[in-house]
Amino acid sequence: MGQRRDFLKKSIAAGAIGMVTPSLMGFDSLESVPSLKPKRLRKGDTVGLIAPGFAITPEILDSASQVLRNLGLVPVHTHRILNKTGYFSNTDTERATDLNEMFANPDIDAILCARGGYGCTRILPLIDFDQIKLLPKILLGFSDVTALLNGIHQKTGLIGFHGPVGSTIDDPFSLKWVEKTLFEPTAPLTLDNAEFEIPENEKELPEAYTPYTVTGGQATGKLVGGSLTLINAMIGTPYEIDFTNAIVLLEDVGEAPYRIDRMLTQLLQTPSFHKAAGIALGIFNDCDKKPNSDGFSLKEVIRDRLGPMGIPVAYGLSFGHIKHNQTLPIGIQARLDANTGLITLLEKAVL
């Protein structure tokens, strides 16, 4: 409790509590912004936990806090994190305030989203982007956090990190890439893919976990993307992603093939998706359901929609709504080898 009171006092001193500064910047999201790298993590650093979407349980908070302590870090959070407003962890204003406070507080070194879940797109207009540029720091998460990582990068240039959230970070493979990417960065750095275990009562891995090449070759570009659903949710907004010359990360969960088809088709009709350099597809967990016996499979949809683009495309990399997650820096230069299904980070993502 003492630690939390000290944290709140420092937040007040930073002028952050209760203040949300809207930063509606107009439809200029496709204009490039210089990259802004946060500082690396070191033992003893303080990590702020936030819940920018769905509500979390005390068990999730306790587990995430313990993992951070095991890494030699100091977890903190505000009094709001365990609140509940409908299916959200709090109101839009209070969730945005938590995020803004963490960026405004000079004693916070990094920010970990405790979980994903819908709600991140609702707080984008309430984010203080100017403050983020003043005190850039690591922001880590995936799923709906895709909106925060890419929206903030579009507006500020801040490198964000598509990786585990607090509810999934307690996994050796995921922690390995958190440490390699955020604590001890090297470049170039090739990210290996996990070996997934065959589920009980199954003779082989589900097809969604089987890697394959759609179109071979290598491509170099800036990493962008994450959850396909969230990428599509930002189309036509001030936070729409610019895919020009980018390596696009795509994954999703629980979507039937026809819905994946619909989202990929929408992407193909945007101004910049056809200008992408390459596409890295993670694991589309639980997405191979057919509406009827005549439906297309997930693999058929992916080949049909992305194959004609004529750029390197690989499926089955270790990111998505799965147990084992790489940490992928949104906004840095990387190389995709679609023949091997490997991404190589060409520069350090942190200072």
PDB file of C-alpha atoms in Angstrom, residues 43-306:
ATOM      1  CA  LYS A  43      16.797  -4.714 -13.232  1.00  0.00           C
ATOM      2  CA  GLY A  44      15.136  -2.474 -10.667  1.00  0.00           C
ATOM      3  CA  ASP A  45      13.042  -0.575 -13.228  1.00  0.00           C
ATOM      4  CA  THR A  46       9.415   0.210 -12.430  1.00  0.00           C
ATOM      5  CA  VAL A  47       6.694  -1.175 -14.708  1.00  0.00           C
ATOM      6  CA  GLY A  48       3.184   0.248 -14.680  1.00  0.00           C
ATOM      7  CA  LEU A  49       0.331  -2.209 -15.175  1.00  0.00           C
ATOM      8  CA  ILE A  50      -2.790  -0.966 -16.970  1.00  0.00           C
ATOM      9  CA  ALA A  51      -6.054  -2.555 -18.176  1.00  0.00           C
ATOM     10  CA  PRO A  52      -6.981  -0.518 -21.283  1.00  0.00           C
ATOM     11  CA  GLY A  53      -9.768  -2.866 -22.409  1.00  0.00           C
ATOM     12  CA  PHE A  54     -11.653  -5.612 -20.615  1.00  0.00           C
ATOM     13  CA  ALA A  55     -11.768  -5.867 -16.840  1.00  0.00           C
ATOM     14  CA  ILE A  56      -9.184  -8.044 -15.077  1.00  0.00           C
ATOM     15  CA  THR A  57      -9.328 -10.227 -11.983  1.00  0.00           C
ATOM     16  CA  PRO A  58      -7.144  -9.891  -8.880  1.00  0.00           C
ATOM     17  CA  GLU A  59      -5.582 -13.220  -9.888  1.00  0.00           C
ATOM     18  CA  ILE A  60      -4.403 -11.821 -13.232  1.00  0.00           C
ATOM     19  CA  LEU A  61      -2.989  -8.756 -11.507  1.00  0.00           C
ATOM     20  CA  ASP A  62      -1.190 -10.814  -8.856  1.00  0.00           C
ATOM     21  CA  SER A  63       0.241 -13.252 -11.404  1.00  0.00           C
ATOM     22  CA  ALA A  64       1.517 -10.515 -13.726  1.00  0.00           C
ATOM     23  CA  SER A  65       3.015  -8.621 -10.792  1.00  0.00           C
ATOM     24  CA  GLN A  66       4.869 -11.741  -9.628  1.00  0.00           C
ATOM     25  CA  VAL A  67       6.318 -12.408 -13.085  1.00  0.00           C
ATOM     26  CA  LEU A  68       7.604  -8.824 -13.187  1.00  0.00           C
ATOM     27  CA  ARG A  69       9.185  -9.256  -9.756  1.00  0.00           C
ATOM     28  CA  ASN A  70      10.834 -12.471 -10.956  1.00  0.00           C
ATOM     29  CA  LEU A  71      12.397 -10.429 -13.769  1.00  0.00           C
ATOM     30  CA  GLY A  72      13.846  -8.033 -11.206  1.00  0.00           C
ATOM     31  CA  LEU A  73      11.273  -5.332 -11.965  1.00  0.00           C
ATOM     32  CA  VAL A  74       8.969  -3.353  -9.668  1.00  0.00           C
ATOM     33  CA  PRO A  75       5.256  -3.542 -10.595  1.00  0.00           C
ATOM     34  CA  VAL A  76       2.917  -0.644  -9.783  1.00  0.00           C
ATOM     35  CA  HIS A  77      -0.641   0.278 -10.708  1.00  0.00           C
ATOM     36  CA  THR A  78      -3.237   2.872  -9.853  1.00  0.00           C
ATOM     37  CA  HIS A  79      -6.333   2.332  -7.736  1.00  0.00           C
ATOM     38  CA  ARG A  80      -8.455   2.064 -10.893  1.00  0.00           C
ATOM     39  CA  ILE A  81      -7.075  -1.158 -12.341  1.00  0.00           C
ATOM     40  CA  LEU A  82      -9.514  -3.558 -10.647  1.00  0.00           C
ATOM     41  CA  ASN A  83     -12.598  -1.467 -11.273  1.00  0.00           C
ATOM     42  CA  LYS A  84     -15.335  -2.648 -13.627  1.00  0.00           C
ATOM     43  CA  THR A  85     -17.693  -0.749 -15.929  1.00  0.00           C
ATOM     44  CA  GLY A  86     -19.761  -3.212 -17.943  1.00  0.00           C
ATOM     45  CA  TYR A  87     -17.238  -5.423 -19.716  1.00  0.00           C
ATOM     46  CA  PHE A  88     -14.528  -2.743 -19.449  1.00  0.00           C
ATOM     47  CA  SER A  89     -12.053  -2.293 -16.630  1.00  0.00           C
ATOM     48  CA  ASN A  90     -13.314   1.258 -16.238  1.00  0.00           C
ATOM     49  CA  THR A  91     -14.872   4.158 -18.148  1.00  0.00           C
ATOM     50  CA  ASP A  92     -13.138   5.354 -21.305  1.00  0.00           C
ATOM     51  CA  THR A  93     -11.924   8.484 -19.532  1.00  0.00           C
ATOM     52  CA  GLU A  94     -10.485   6.565 -16.577  1.00  0.00           C
ATOM     53  CA  ARG A  95      -8.778   3.945 -18.769  1.00  0.00           C
ATOM     54  CA  ALA A  96      -7.205   6.706 -20.849  1.00  0.00           C
ATOM     55  CA  THR A  97      -6.197   8.527 -17.675  1.00  0.00           C
ATOM     56  CA  ASP A  98      -4.354   5.430 -16.464  1.00  0.00           C
ATOM     57  CA  LEU A  99      -2.406   5.261 -19.740  1.00  0.00           C
ATOM     58  CA  ASN A 100      -1.669   8.989 -19.747  1.00  0.00           C
ATOM     59  CA  GLU A 101      -0.532   8.900 -16.124  1.00  0.00           C
ATOM     60  CA  MET A 102       1.905   6.094 -16.803  1.00  0.00           C
ATOM     61  CA  PHE A 103       3.505   8.021 -19.654  1.00  0.00           C
ATOM     62  CA  ALA A 104       3.546  11.292 -17.678  1.00  0.00           C
ATOM     63  CA  ASN A 105       5.117   9.833 -14.533  1.00  0.00           C
ATOM     64  CA  PRO A 106       8.946  10.038 -14.805  1.00  0.00           C
ATOM     65  CA  ASP A 107       9.312   7.221 -12.265  1.00  0.00           C
ATOM     66  CA  ILE A 108       7.600   4.714 -14.569  1.00  0.00           C
ATOM     67  CA  ASP A 109      10.082   3.038 -16.923  1.00  0.00           C
ATOM     68  CA  ALA A 110       7.733   0.825 -18.961  1.00  0.00           C
ATOM     69  CA  ILE A 111       4.058  -0.109 -19.309  1.00  0.00           C
ATOM     70  CA  LEU A 112       2.563  -3.604 -19.497  1.00  0.00           C
ATOM     71  CA  CYS A 113      -1.054  -4.152 -20.464  1.00  0.00           C
ATOM     72  CA  ALA A 114      -2.496  -6.651 -17.991  1.00  0.00           C
ATOM     73  CA  ARG A 115      -4.784  -8.106 -20.668  1.00  0.00           C
ATOM     74  CA  GLY A 116      -6.339  -7.239 -24.008  1.00  0.00           C
ATOM     75  CA  GLY A 117     -10.030  -7.280 -24.766  1.00  0.00           C
ATOM     76  CA  TYR A 118     -12.188  -4.720 -26.510  1.00  0.00           C
ATOM     77  CA  GLY A 119     -11.882  -1.084 -25.510  1.00  0.00           C
ATOM     78  CA  CYS A 120      -8.550   0.210 -26.796  1.00  0.00           C
ATOM     79  CA  THR A 121      -9.969   1.876 -29.912  1.00  0.00           C
ATOM     80  CA  ARG A 122     -12.412   3.816 -27.710  1.00  0.00           C
ATOM     81  CA  ILE A 123      -9.606   5.579 -25.823  1.00  0.00           C
ATOM     82  CA  LEU A 124      -7.423   6.513 -28.802  1.00  0.00           C
ATOM     83  CA  PRO A 125      -8.948  10.032 -29.096  1.00  0.00           C
ATOM     84  CA  LEU A 126      -8.242  10.623 -25.372  1.00  0.00           C
ATOM     85  CA  ILE A 127      -4.525   9.848 -25.464  1.00  0.00           C
ATOM     86  CA  ASP A 128      -2.066  12.680 -24.809  1.00  0.00           C
ATOM     87  CA  PHE A 129       0.292  12.066 -27.733  1.00  0.00           C
ATOM     88  CA  ASP A 130       2.357  15.162 -26.961  1.00  0.00           C
ATOM     89  CA  GLN A 131       3.126  13.803 -23.493  1.00  0.00           C
ATOM     90  CA  ILE A 132       4.177  10.457 -24.950  1.00  0.00           C
ATOM     91  CA  LYS A 133       6.720  12.223 -27.141  1.00  0.00           C
ATOM     92  CA  LEU A 134       8.159  13.958 -24.066  1.00  0.00           C
ATOM     93  CA  LEU A 135       8.631  10.738 -22.051  1.00  0.00           C
ATOM     94  CA  PRO A 136       8.760   7.804 -24.478  1.00  0.00           C
ATOM     95  CA  LYS A 137       8.732   4.385 -22.822  1.00  0.00           C
ATOM     96  CA  ILE A 138       8.079   0.722 -23.563  1.00  0.00           C
ATOM     97  CA  LEU A 139       4.436  -0.267 -24.093  1.00  0.00           C
ATOM     98  CA  LEU A 140       3.900  -4.047 -24.307  1.00  0.00           C
ATOM     99  CA  GLY A 141       0.828  -6.078 -25.249  1.00  0.00           C
ATOM    100  CA  PHE A 142      -1.129  -7.754 -28.061  1.00  0.00           C
ATOM    101  CA  SER A 143      -4.685  -8.485 -29.197  1.00  0.00           C
ATOM    102  CA  ASP A 144      -6.734  -5.246 -28.891  1.00  0.00           C
ATOM    103  CA  VAL A 145      -3.557  -3.511 -27.701  1.00  0.00           C
ATOM    104  CA  THR A 146      -2.733  -3.575 -31.445  1.00  0.00           C
ATOM    105  CA  ALA A 147      -4.766  -0.353 -31.652  1.00  0.00           C
ATOM    106  CA  LEU A 148      -2.612   1.377 -29.042  1.00  0.00           C
ATOM    107  CA  LEU A 149       0.721   0.171 -30.431  1.00  0.00           C
ATOM    108  CA  ASN A 150      -0.009   1.205 -34.001  1.00  0.00           C
ATOM    109  CA  GLY A 151      -2.100   4.284 -33.225  1.00  0.00           C
ATOM    110  CA  ILE A 152       0.560   5.705 -30.915  1.00  0.00           C
ATOM    111  CA  HIS A 153       3.297   4.880 -33.425  1.00  0.00           C
ATOM    112  CA  GLN A 154       1.377   6.625 -36.199  1.00  0.00           C
ATOM    113  CA  LYS A 155       0.994   9.788 -34.114  1.00  0.00           C
ATOM    114  CA  THR A 156       4.309   9.927 -32.230  1.00  0.00           C
ATOM    115  CA  GLY A 157       6.788   7.556 -33.879  1.00  0.00           C
ATOM    116  CA  LEU A 158       7.118   5.607 -30.606  1.00  0.00           C
ATOM    117  CA  ILE A 159       8.279   2.024 -31.074  1.00  0.00           C
ATOM    118  CA  GLY A 160       5.709  -0.230 -29.384  1.00  0.00           C
ATOM    119  CA  PHE A 161       5.976  -3.938 -28.628  1.00  0.00           C
ATOM    120  CA  HIS A 162       3.580  -6.606 -29.835  1.00  0.00           C
ATOM    121  CA  GLY A 163       4.133  -9.301 -27.230  1.00  0.00           C
ATOM    122  CA  PRO A 164       2.599 -10.990 -24.201  1.00  0.00           C
ATOM    123  CA  VAL A 165       0.152  -9.265 -21.869  1.00  0.00           C
ATOM    124  CA  GLY A 166       0.114  -9.708 -18.106  1.00  0.00           C
ATOM    125  CA  SER A 167      -2.302 -12.648 -18.292  1.00  0.00           C
ATOM    126  CA  THR A 168      -0.047 -14.581 -20.732  1.00  0.00           C
ATOM    127  CA  ILE A 169       3.477 -13.448 -19.868  1.00  0.00           C
ATOM    128  CA  ASP A 170       4.221 -16.383 -17.547  1.00  0.00           C
ATOM    129  CA  ASP A 171       5.603 -18.580 -20.346  1.00  0.00           C
ATOM    130  CA  PRO A 172       9.314 -19.424 -20.843  1.00  0.00           C
ATOM    131  CA  PHE A 173       9.313 -18.856 -24.621  1.00  0.00           C
ATOM    132  CA  SER A 174       7.513 -15.517 -24.294  1.00  0.00           C
ATOM    133  CA  LEU A 175       9.782 -14.377 -21.472  1.00  0.00           C
ATOM    134  CA  LYS A 176      12.863 -15.304 -23.495  1.00  0.00           C
ATOM    135  CA  TRP A 177      11.893 -12.863 -26.226  1.00  0.00           C
ATOM    136  CA  VAL A 178      10.863 -10.170 -23.745  1.00  0.00           C
ATOM    137  CA  GLU A 179      14.368 -10.327 -22.293  1.00  0.00           C
ATOM    138  CA  LYS A 180      16.181 -10.570 -25.652  1.00  0.00           C
ATOM    139  CA  THR A 181      14.226  -7.670 -27.144  1.00  0.00           C
ATOM    140  CA  LEU A 182      13.751  -5.317 -24.189  1.00  0.00           C
ATOM    141  CA  PHE A 183      16.616  -6.027 -21.752  1.00  0.00           C
ATOM    142  CA  GLU A 184      19.610  -7.106 -23.847  1.00  0.00           C
ATOM    143  CA  PRO A 185      18.959  -6.074 -27.449  1.00  0.00           C
ATOM    144  CA  THR A 186      21.309  -7.038 -30.244  1.00  0.00           C
ATOM    145  CA  ALA A 187      21.054  -6.448 -33.973  1.00  0.00           C
ATOM    146  CA  PRO A 188      20.553  -8.175 -36.257  1.00  0.00           C
ATOM    147  CA  LEU A 189      18.434 -10.576 -34.205  1.00  0.00           C
ATOM    148  CA  THR A 190      16.548 -13.500 -35.775  1.00  0.00           C
ATOM    149  CA  LEU A 191      13.470 -14.601 -33.852  1.00  0.00           C
ATOM    150  CA  ASP A 192      12.987 -18.361 -33.757  1.00  0.00           C
ATOM    151  CA  ASN A 193       9.556 -19.948 -33.760  1.00  0.00           C
ATOM    152  CA  ALA A 194       8.159 -22.092 -30.958  1.00  0.00           C
ATOM    153  CA  GLU A 195       7.635 -25.822 -31.109  1.00  0.00           C
ATOM    154  CA  PHE A 196       3.983 -26.363 -30.281  1.00  0.00           C
ATOM    155  CA  GLU A 197       2.818 -29.468 -28.470  1.00  0.00           C
ATOM    156  CA  ILE A 198       0.221 -31.777 -30.015  1.00  0.00           C
ATOM    157  CA  PRO A 199      -3.015 -31.392 -28.020  1.00  0.00           C
ATOM    158  CA  GLU A 200      -4.256 -34.328 -25.968  1.00  0.00           C
ATOM    159  CA  ASN A 201      -6.381 -36.832 -27.916  1.00  0.00           C
ATOM    160  CA  GLU A 202      -4.908 -35.552 -31.195  1.00  0.00           C
ATOM    161  CA  LYS A 203      -2.456 -37.328 -33.502  1.00  0.00           C
ATOM    162  CA  GLU A 204      -1.011 -34.146 -34.992  1.00  0.00           C
ATOM    163  CA  LEU A 205      -1.057 -30.398 -34.666  1.00  0.00           C
ATOM    164  CA  PRO A 206      -4.171 -28.594 -35.910  1.00  0.00           C
ATOM    165  CA  GLU A 207      -3.657 -27.113 -39.363  1.00  0.00           C
ATOM    166  CA  ALA A 208      -3.775 -23.587 -37.901  1.00  0.00           C
ATOM    167  CA  TYR A 209      -0.503 -24.362 -36.078  1.00  0.00           C
ATOM    168  CA  THR A 210       1.270 -25.724 -39.157  1.00  0.00           C
ATOM    169  CA  PRO A 211       3.628 -23.217 -40.849  1.00  0.00           C
ATOM    170  CA  TYR A 212       3.738 -22.842 -44.629  1.00  0.00           C
ATOM    171  CA  THR A 213       4.914 -20.435 -47.300  1.00  0.00           C
ATOM    172  CA  VAL A 214       2.294 -18.658 -49.384  1.00  0.00           C
ATOM    173  CA  THR A 215       4.756 -16.779 -51.588  1.00  0.00           C
ATOM    174  CA  GLY A 216       8.499 -17.284 -51.203  1.00  0.00           C
ATOM    175  CA  GLY A 217      11.258 -14.706 -51.046  1.00  0.00           C
ATOM    176  CA  GLN A 218      12.638 -12.099 -48.675  1.00  0.00           C
ATOM    177  CA  ALA A 219      11.416  -8.605 -47.901  1.00  0.00           C
ATOM    178  CA  THR A 220      12.693  -5.743 -45.753  1.00  0.00           C
ATOM    179  CA  GLY A 221      10.564  -3.043 -44.196  1.00  0.00           C
ATOM    180  CA  LYS A 222       9.086  -1.510 -41.067  1.00  0.00           C
ATOM    181  CA  LEU A 223       7.101  -3.853 -38.811  1.00  0.00           C
ATOM    182  CA  VAL A 224       3.449  -2.849 -38.384  1.00  0.00           C
ATOM    183  CA  GLY A 225       0.215  -4.601 -37.535  1.00  0.00           C
ATOM    184  CA  GLY A 226      -0.975  -7.277 -35.123  1.00  0.00           C
ATOM    185  CA  SER A 227      -4.603  -8.343 -34.699  1.00  0.00           C
ATOM    186  CA  LEU A 228      -6.363  -8.376 -38.073  1.00  0.00           C
ATOM    187  CA  THR A 229      -9.663  -7.363 -36.469  1.00  0.00           C
ATOM    188  CA  LEU A 230      -8.124  -4.305 -34.823  1.00  0.00           C
ATOM    189  CA  ILE A 231      -6.184  -3.317 -37.927  1.00  0.00           C
ATOM    190  CA  ASN A 232      -9.457  -3.267 -39.828  1.00  0.00           C
ATOM    191  CA  ALA A 233     -11.186  -1.354 -37.031  1.00  0.00           C
ATOM    192  CA  MET A 234      -8.736   1.522 -37.564  1.00  0.00           C
ATOM    193  CA  ILE A 235      -9.318   1.799 -41.318  1.00  0.00           C
ATOM    194  CA  GLY A 236     -10.800   5.190 -42.163  1.00  0.00           C
ATOM    195  CA  THR A 237      -9.829   6.718 -38.819  1.00  0.00           C
ATOM    196  CA  PRO A 238      -6.985   9.110 -37.940  1.00  0.00           C
ATOM    197  CA  TYR A 239      -5.064   6.039 -36.698  1.00  0.00           C
ATOM    198  CA  GLU A 240      -5.173   3.964 -39.884  1.00  0.00           C
ATOM    199  CA  ILE A 241      -1.897   2.129 -40.485  1.00  0.00           C
ATOM    200  CA  ASP A 242       0.324   3.081 -43.392  1.00  0.00           C
ATOM    201  CA  PHE A 243       1.440  -0.235 -44.929  1.00  0.00           C
ATOM    202  CA  THR A 244       3.750   1.294 -47.536  1.00  0.00           C
ATOM    203  CA  ASN A 245       7.008  -0.702 -47.739  1.00  0.00           C
ATOM    204  CA  ALA A 246       6.107  -2.440 -44.453  1.00  0.00           C
ATOM    205  CA  ILE A 247       6.338  -5.983 -43.139  1.00  0.00           C
ATOM    206  CA  VAL A 248       2.741  -6.494 -42.033  1.00  0.00           C
ATOM    207  CA  LEU A 249       2.021  -8.696 -39.006  1.00  0.00           C
ATOM    208  CA  LEU A 250      -1.398 -10.365 -39.034  1.00  0.00           C
ATOM    209  CA  GLU A 251      -3.089 -12.774 -36.603  1.00  0.00           C
ATOM    210  CA  ASP A 252      -6.545 -13.419 -35.195  1.00  0.00           C
ATOM    211  CA  VAL A 253      -8.585 -15.755 -33.026  1.00  0.00           C
ATOM    212  CA  GLY A 254     -12.014 -17.374 -33.221  1.00  0.00           C
ATOM    213  CA  GLU A 255     -12.930 -16.012 -36.656  1.00  0.00           C
ATOM    214  CA  ALA A 256     -14.474 -18.234 -39.345  1.00  0.00           C
ATOM    215  CA  PRO A 257     -12.671 -18.316 -42.712  1.00  0.00           C
ATOM    216  CA  TYR A 258     -15.334 -16.185 -44.390  1.00  0.00           C
ATOM    217  CA  ARG A 259     -14.756 -13.449 -41.813  1.00  0.00           C
ATOM    218  CA  ILE A 260     -10.994 -13.604 -42.390  1.00  0.00           C
ATOM    219  CA  ASP A 261     -11.779 -13.387 -46.118  1.00  0.00           C
ATOM    220  CA  ARG A 262     -13.923 -10.285 -45.531  1.00  0.00           C
ATOM    221  CA  MET A 263     -11.243  -8.533 -43.467  1.00  0.00           C
ATOM    222  CA  LEU A 264      -8.427  -9.332 -45.896  1.00  0.00           C
ATOM    223  CA  THR A 265     -10.611  -8.139 -48.773  1.00  0.00           C
ATOM    224  CA  GLN A 266     -11.197  -4.842 -46.978  1.00  0.00           C
ATOM    225  CA  LEU A 267      -7.455  -4.452 -46.399  1.00  0.00           C
ATOM    226  CA  LEU A 268      -6.771  -5.051 -50.080  1.00  0.00           C
ATOM    227  CA  GLN A 269      -9.071  -2.130 -50.894  1.00  0.00           C
ATOM    228  CA  THR A 270      -7.269   0.394 -48.667  1.00  0.00           C
ATOM    229  CA  PRO A 271      -4.887   2.991 -50.142  1.00  0.00           C
ATOM    230  CA  SER A 272      -1.638   1.430 -48.931  1.00  0.00           C
ATOM    231  CA  PHE A 273      -1.988  -2.313 -48.228  1.00  0.00           C
ATOM    232  CA  HIS A 274      -1.056  -3.258 -51.791  1.00  0.00           C
ATOM    233  CA  LYS A 275       2.197  -1.297 -51.252  1.00  0.00           C
ATOM    234  CA  ALA A 276       3.370  -3.597 -48.428  1.00  0.00           C
ATOM    235  CA  ALA A 277       6.775  -5.254 -48.773  1.00  0.00           C
ATOM    236  CA  GLY A 278       5.823  -8.561 -47.150  1.00  0.00           C
ATOM    237  CA  ILE A 279       3.299 -10.227 -44.842  1.00  0.00           C
ATOM    238  CA  ALA A 280       4.081 -12.311 -41.740  1.00  0.00           C
ATOM    239  CA  LEU A 281       1.091 -14.283 -40.516  1.00  0.00           C
ATOM    240  CA  GLY A 282       1.036 -15.541 -36.955  1.00  0.00           C
ATOM    241  CA  ILE A 283      -1.176 -18.343 -35.659  1.00  0.00           C
ATOM    242  CA  PHE A 284      -4.851 -17.827 -36.519  1.00  0.00           C
ATOM    243  CA  ASN A 285      -6.003 -19.821 -33.517  1.00  0.00           C
ATOM    244  CA  ASP A 286      -9.464 -21.395 -33.785  1.00  0.00           C
ATOM    245  CA  CYS A 287     -10.070 -19.757 -37.176  1.00  0.00           C
ATOM    246  CA  ASP A 288     -10.517 -22.824 -39.393  1.00  0.00           C
ATOM    247  CA  LYS A 289     -14.208 -23.365 -38.750  1.00  0.00           C
ATOM    248  CA  LYS A 290     -16.292 -23.890 -41.874  1.00  0.00           C
ATOM    249  CA  PRO A 291     -19.855 -22.519 -41.952  1.00  0.00           C
ATOM    250  CA  ASN A 292     -20.861 -25.583 -44.015  1.00  0.00           C
ATOM    251  CA  SER A 293     -19.262 -28.526 -45.803  1.00  0.00           C
ATOM    252  CA  ASP A 294     -18.725 -26.456 -48.950  1.00  0.00           C
ATOM    253  CA  GLY A 295     -16.840 -23.653 -47.211  1.00  0.00           C
ATOM    254  CA  PHE A 296     -13.234 -22.627 -47.863  1.00  0.00           C
ATOM    255  CA  SER A 297     -10.530 -23.505 -45.368  1.00  0.00           C
ATOM    256  CA  LEU A 298      -8.421 -20.846 -43.660  1.00  0.00           C
ATOM    257  CA  LYS A 299      -5.417 -21.813 -45.792  1.00  0.00           C
ATOM    258  CA  GLU A 300      -7.475 -21.521 -48.993  1.00  0.00           C
ATOM    259  CA  VAL A 301      -8.666 -18.049 -47.987  1.00  0.00           C
ATOM    260  CA  ILE A 302      -5.143 -16.876 -47.175  1.00  0.00           C
ATOM    261  CA  ARG A 303      -3.714 -18.204 -50.440  1.00  0.00           C
ATOM    262  CA  ASP A 304      -6.587 -16.724 -52.468  1.00  0.00           C
ATOM    263  CA  ARG A 305      -6.446 -13.264 -50.907  1.00  0.00           C
ATOM    264  CA  LEU A 306      -2.708 -12.754 -50.300  1.00  0.00           C
TER     265      LEU A 306
END
